[in-house]
Coordinates of N, CA, C and O in Angstrom, one line a residue:
M15 N 31.0 -23.4 -43.2 CA 31.8 -24.0 -44.3 C 31.2 -25.3 -44.7 O 30.8 -26.2 -43.8
P16 N 31.0 -25.6 -46.0 CA 30.4 -26.8 -46.4 C 31.4 -28.0 -46.1 O 32.6 -27.8 -46.1
T17 N 30.9 -29.1 -45.9 CA 31.7 -30.3 -45.7 C 31.2 -31.4 -46.6 O 30.0 -31.5 -46.8
G18 N 32.0 -32.2 -47.1 CA 31.6 -33.3 -48.0 C 30.8 -32.7 -49.2 O 31.3 -31.9 -50.0
E19 N 29.6 -33.1 -49.3 CA 28.7 -32.7 -50.4 C 27.5 -32.0 -49.9 O 26.4 -32.2 -50.3
S20 N 27.7 -31.1 -48.9 CA 26.6 -30.3 -48.4 C 27.0 -28.8 -48.4 O 28.2 -28.5 -48.5
I21 N 26.1 -27.9 -48.2 CA 26.4 -26.5 -48.2 C 25.7 -25.8 -47.0 O 24.6 -26.3 -46.6
H22 N 26.3 -24.8 -46.5 CA 25.8 -24.1 -45.4 C 25.7 -22.6 -45.7 O 26.6 -22.1 -46.3
F23 N 24.6 -21.9 -45.3 CA 24.5 -20.5 -45.5 C 23.5 -19.9 -44.5 O 22.7 -20.6 -43.9
L24 N 23.6 -18.6 -44.4 CA 22.6 -17.8 -43.5 C 21.4 -17.4 -44.4 O 21.6 -17.2 -45.6
V25 N 20.2 -17.4 -43.8 CA 19.0 -17.0 -44.5 C 18.4 -15.8 -43.8 O 18.2 -15.9 -42.6
D26 N 18.0 -14.8 -44.6 CA 17.3 -13.7 -44.0 C 16.2 -13.4 -45.0 O 16.3 -12.6 -45.9
A27 N 15.0 -14.1 -44.9 CA 13.9 -13.9 -45.8 C 12.6 -14.0 -45.1 O 12.5 -14.4 -43.9
L28 N 11.6 -13.6 -45.8 CA 10.2 -13.6 -45.2 C 9.8 -15.0 -44.9 O 9.1 -15.3 -43.9
A29 N 10.0 -15.9 -45.8 CA 9.7 -17.3 -45.6 C 10.9 -18.1 -45.3 O 11.9 -18.1 -46.1
L30 N 11.0 -18.7 -44.1 CA 12.2 -19.4 -43.7 C 12.0 -20.9 -44.0 O 10.9 -21.5 -43.7
P31 N 13.1 -21.6 -44.4 CA 12.9 -23.0 -44.7 C 12.9 -23.9 -43.4 O 13.3 -23.4 -42.4
R32 N 12.3 -25.1 -43.6 CA 12.3 -26.1 -42.5 C 13.0 -27.3 -43.0 O 13.2 -27.5 -44.2
V33 N 13.3 -28.2 -42.0 CA 14.0 -29.4 -42.3 C 13.1 -30.2 -43.3 O 11.9 -30.3 -43.1
G34 N 13.7 -30.7 -44.4 CA 13.0 -31.4 -45.4 C 12.5 -30.6 -46.6 O 12.2 -31.2 -47.6
D35 N 12.5 -29.3 -46.4 CA 12.1 -28.4 -47.5 C 13.1 -28.5 -48.7 O 14.3 -28.7 -48.5
R36 N 12.5 -28.4 -49.9 CA 13.4 -28.4 -51.1 C 13.6 -26.9 -51.5 O 12.7 -26.1 -51.5
L37 N 14.9 -26.6 -51.7 CA 15.3 -25.2 -52.1 C 15.8 -25.3 -53.5 O 16.5 -26.1 -53.9
H38 N 15.3 -24.3 -54.3 CA 15.7 -24.2 -55.8 C 16.4 -22.9 -56.0 O 15.7 -21.8 -55.8
F39 N 17.6 -22.9 -56.4 CA 18.4 -21.7 -56.7 C 18.7 -21.6 -58.2 O 19.4 -22.5 -58.7
A40 N 18.1 -20.6 -58.9 CA 18.3 -20.5 -60.3 C 19.4 -19.4 -60.5 O 19.2 -18.2 -60.5
A41 N 20.6 -19.9 -60.6 CA 21.8 -19.0 -60.8 C 22.8 -19.7 -61.7 O 23.2 -20.8 -61.4
G42 N 23.2 -19.1 -62.7 CA 24.2 -19.7 -63.6 C 23.6 -20.7 -64.5 O 22.4 -20.9 -64.6
R43 N 24.5 -21.5 -65.1 CA 24.0 -22.5 -66.0 C 23.4 -23.7 -65.4 O 22.6 -24.4 -65.9
T44 N 23.8 -24.0 -64.1 CA 23.3 -25.2 -63.4 C 22.5 -24.7 -62.2 O 23.1 -24.3 -61.2
P45 N 21.2 -24.8 -62.3 CA 20.4 -24.4 -61.1 C 20.8 -25.4 -60.0 O 21.1 -26.6 -60.3
L46 N 20.7 -25.0 -58.8 CA 21.0 -25.8 -57.6 C 19.8 -26.2 -56.9 O 18.9 -25.4 -56.6
Y47 N 19.6 -27.5 -56.7 CA 18.4 -28.1 -55.9 C 19.0 -28.7 -54.7 O 19.8 -29.6 -54.7
L48 N 18.5 -28.2 -53.5 CA 19.0 -28.7 -52.2 C 17.8 -29.1 -51.4 O 16.7 -28.6 -51.5
T49 N 18.1 -30.0 -50.4 CA 17.1 -30.4 -49.4 C 17.7 -30.0 -48.1 O 18.8 -30.3 -47.7
V50 N 16.9 -29.3 -47.3 CA 17.3 -28.8 -46.0 C 17.5 -30.0 -45.0 O 16.5 -30.8 -44.8
R51 N 18.7 -30.2 -44.5 CA 19.0 -31.2 -43.6 C 18.9 -30.8 -42.1 O 18.4 -31.5 -41.2
E52 N 19.3 -29.6 -41.9 CA 19.4 -29.1 -40.5 C 19.3 -27.5 -40.5 O 19.7 -26.9 -41.4
I53 N 18.8 -27.0 -39.4 CA 18.7 -25.5 -39.3 C 19.2 -25.2 -37.9 O 18.8 -25.8 -36.9
D54 N 20.1 -24.2 -37.8 CA 20.6 -23.7 -36.5 C 20.1 -22.3 -36.3 O 20.2 -21.4 -37.2
H55 N 19.6 -22.0 -35.1 CA 19.1 -20.7 -34.8 C 20.1 -20.1 -33.7 O 20.3 -20.7 -32.7
W56 N 20.7 -18.9 -34.0 CA 21.6 -18.3 -33.1 C 20.9 -16.9 -32.7 O 20.5 -16.2 -33.5
F57 N 21.0 -16.7 -31.4 CA 20.4 -15.4 -30.8 C 21.5 -14.7 -30.1 O 22.3 -15.3 -29.4
F58 N 21.6 -13.3 -30.3 CA 22.6 -12.5 -29.8 C 22.1 -11.3 -29.0 O 21.0 -10.8 -29.3
T59 N 22.8 -10.9 -28.0 CA 22.5 -9.7 -27.3 C 22.9 -8.5 -28.2 O 23.6 -8.6 -29.1
D60 N 22.5 -7.3 -27.8 CA 22.8 -6.1 -28.5 C 24.4 -5.9 -28.5 O 24.9 -5.3 -29.4
D61 N 25.0 -6.3 -27.5 CA 26.5 -6.2 -27.4 C 27.3 -7.1 -28.3 O 28.4 -6.9 -28.6
E62 N 26.6 -8.2 -28.8 CA 27.3 -9.2 -29.6 C 27.2 -9.0 -31.1 O 27.9 -9.7 -31.8
G63 N 26.5 -8.0 -31.5 CA 26.4 -7.8 -33.0 C 25.2 -7.0 -33.4 O 24.3 -6.7 -32.6
S64 N 25.2 -6.7 -34.7 CA 24.1 -5.9 -35.1 C 22.8 -6.7 -35.4 O 21.7 -6.1 -35.4
D65 N 22.9 -7.9 -35.7 CA 21.7 -8.8 -35.9 C 21.4 -9.5 -34.6 O 22.2 -10.2 -34.0
P66 N 20.1 -9.4 -34.2 CA 19.7 -10.1 -33.0 C 19.6 -11.6 -33.1 O 19.7 -12.4 -32.1
C67 N 19.5 -12.1 -34.4 CA 19.5 -13.6 -34.6 C 20.0 -13.9 -36.0 O 20.0 -13.1 -36.9
E68 N 20.4 -15.2 -36.1 CA 20.8 -15.7 -37.4 C 20.2 -17.1 -37.6 O 20.1 -17.8 -36.6
L69 N 19.9 -17.4 -38.8 CA 19.4 -18.7 -39.1 C 20.3 -19.3 -40.1 O 20.4 -18.8 -41.3
A70 N 21.0 -20.4 -39.7 CA 21.9 -21.1 -40.6 C 21.2 -22.3 -41.1 O 20.7 -23.2 -40.4
V71 N 21.3 -22.5 -42.4 CA 20.7 -23.6 -43.1 C 21.8 -24.6 -43.6 O 22.8 -24.1 -44.2
H72 N 21.6 -25.8 -43.3 CA 22.6 -26.9 -43.8 C 21.7 -27.7 -44.8 O 20.7 -28.3 -44.4
A73 N 22.2 -27.8 -46.0 CA 21.4 -28.5 -47.0 C 22.3 -29.4 -47.9 O 23.5 -29.1 -48.1
D74 N 21.6 -30.4 -48.4 CA 22.3 -31.4 -49.3 C 21.8 -31.3 -50.7 O 20.6 -31.1 -50.9
P75 N 22.6 -31.5 -51.7 CA 22.2 -31.5 -53.1 C 21.5 -32.8 -53.4 O 21.6 -33.8 -52.8
D76 N 20.7 -32.7 -54.6 CA 20.2 -34.0 -55.1 C 21.4 -34.9 -55.5 O 22.5 -34.4 -55.7
A77 N 21.1 -36.2 -55.6 CA 22.1 -37.1 -56.0 C 22.6 -37.1 -57.4 O 23.5 -37.7 -57.8
D78 N 21.9 -36.2 -58.2 CA 22.3 -36.0 -59.6 C 23.7 -35.6 -59.7 O 24.2 -34.7 -58.9
E79 N 24.5 -36.1 -60.6 CA 25.9 -35.8 -60.8 C 26.2 -34.3 -61.0 O 27.1 -33.7 -60.4
A80 N 25.3 -33.6 -61.8 CA 25.5 -32.2 -62.0 C 25.3 -31.4 -60.7 O 26.1 -30.4 -60.5
Q81 N 24.4 -31.8 -59.9 CA 24.2 -31.1 -58.6 C 25.4 -31.3 -57.7 O 25.8 -30.4 -57.0
L82 N 25.9 -32.6 -57.6 CA 27.0 -32.9 -56.8 C 28.3 -32.1 -57.2 O 29.0 -31.5 -56.4
L83 N 28.5 -32.0 -58.5 CA 29.6 -31.2 -59.1 C 29.4 -29.7 -58.7 O 30.4 -29.0 -58.3
A84 N 28.2 -29.2 -58.8 CA 28.0 -27.8 -58.5 C 28.3 -27.5 -57.0 O 28.9 -26.5 -56.7
V85 N 27.9 -28.4 -56.1 CA 28.2 -28.2 -54.7 C 29.6 -28.3 -54.4 O 30.2 -27.6 -53.6
R86 N 30.3 -29.3 -55.1 CA 31.7 -29.4 -54.9 C 32.5 -28.2 -55.2 O 33.5 -27.8 -54.6
K87 N 32.1 -27.5 -56.3 CA 32.7 -26.2 -56.6 C 32.6 -25.2 -55.5 O 33.5 -24.4 -55.3
L88 N 31.5 -25.3 -54.8 CA 31.2 -24.3 -53.7 C 32.0 -24.6 -52.4 O 32.0 -23.9 -51.5
L89 N 32.8 -25.7 -52.4 CA 33.7 -26.0 -51.3 C 34.8 -24.9 -51.3 O 35.4 -24.6 -50.3
N90 N 35.1 -24.3 -52.5 CA 36.1 -23.3 -52.6 C 35.4 -22.0 -52.0 O 34.4 -21.6 -52.4
R91 N 36.1 -21.4 -51.0 CA 35.6 -20.3 -50.3 C 35.2 -19.1 -51.2 O 34.1 -18.5 -51.1
E92 N 36.0 -18.7 -52.2 CA 35.7 -17.6 -53.1 C 34.5 -17.9 -54.0 O 33.7 -17.1 -54.2
E93 N 34.4 -19.2 -54.5 CA 33.3 -19.6 -55.3 C 32.0 -19.5 -54.5 O 31.0 -19.1 -54.9
R94 N 32.1 -20.0 -53.2 CA 30.9 -20.0 -52.3 C 30.5 -18.5 -52.1 O 29.3 -18.2 -52.1
Q95 N 31.4 -17.6 -51.8 CA 31.1 -16.2 -51.6 C 30.4 -15.6 -52.8 O 29.4 -14.9 -52.7
R96 N 30.9 -15.9 -54.0 CA 30.4 -15.3 -55.2 C 28.9 -15.9 -55.4 O 28.0 -15.1 -55.8
W97 N 28.7 -17.2 -55.2 CA 27.4 -17.8 -55.4 C 26.4 -17.2 -54.4 O 25.3 -16.8 -54.8
I98 N 26.8 -17.1 -53.1 CA 25.9 -16.5 -52.1 C 25.5 -15.1 -52.4 O 24.4 -14.6 -52.2
A99 N 26.5 -14.3 -52.9 CA 26.3 -12.9 -53.2 C 25.2 -12.6 -54.2 O 24.7 -11.5 -54.3
Q100 N 24.9 -13.6 -55.0 CA 23.9 -13.5 -56.0 C 22.5 -13.4 -55.5 O 21.6 -13.0 -56.1
F101 N 22.3 -13.8 -54.2 CA 21.0 -13.9 -53.6 C 21.0 -12.9 -52.4 O 21.7 -13.1 -51.4
S102 N 20.1 -11.9 -52.5 CA 20.1 -10.9 -51.4 C 19.6 -11.4 -50.1 O 19.9 -10.8 -49.0
M103 N 18.9 -12.6 -50.1 CA 18.4 -13.1 -48.8 C 19.3 -14.1 -48.2 O 19.0 -14.7 -47.1
L104 N 20.5 -14.4 -48.8 CA 21.5 -15.3 -48.2 C 22.7 -14.5 -47.6 O 23.0 -13.5 -48.1
G105 N 23.3 -15.1 -46.7 CA 24.5 -14.6 -46.1 C 25.6 -15.6 -46.0 O 25.3 -16.8 -45.9
Y106 N 26.8 -15.2 -46.0 CA 28.0 -16.1 -45.9 C 28.1 -16.7 -44.5 O 28.1 -16.0 -43.5
L107 N 28.3 -18.0 -44.4 CA 28.6 -18.6 -43.2 C 29.9 -19.4 -43.3 O 30.0 -20.3 -44.2
D108 N 30.9 -19.1 -42.5 CA 32.2 -19.7 -42.6 C 32.3 -20.9 -41.7 O 31.7 -20.9 -40.7

């Protein structure tokens, strides 16, 4: 769940982000520009789920007011789920 003015999501892509990387999401009227602040790696046994690992990205928006407003909208769970669903390489993280 995002807190303050940051957003969190799962990533399943060929190129995985690193701390400090800039992420650009072109979706909707306001593209979202984020900087990766933290990455969590979770590993699971076969008994704990279908995916052996998950990569959770914690990212902060640019200080631009439009970016801050876009991320604030994503504090709403339904809005966040809709936004993440637009990208096949992202997964919802509650």
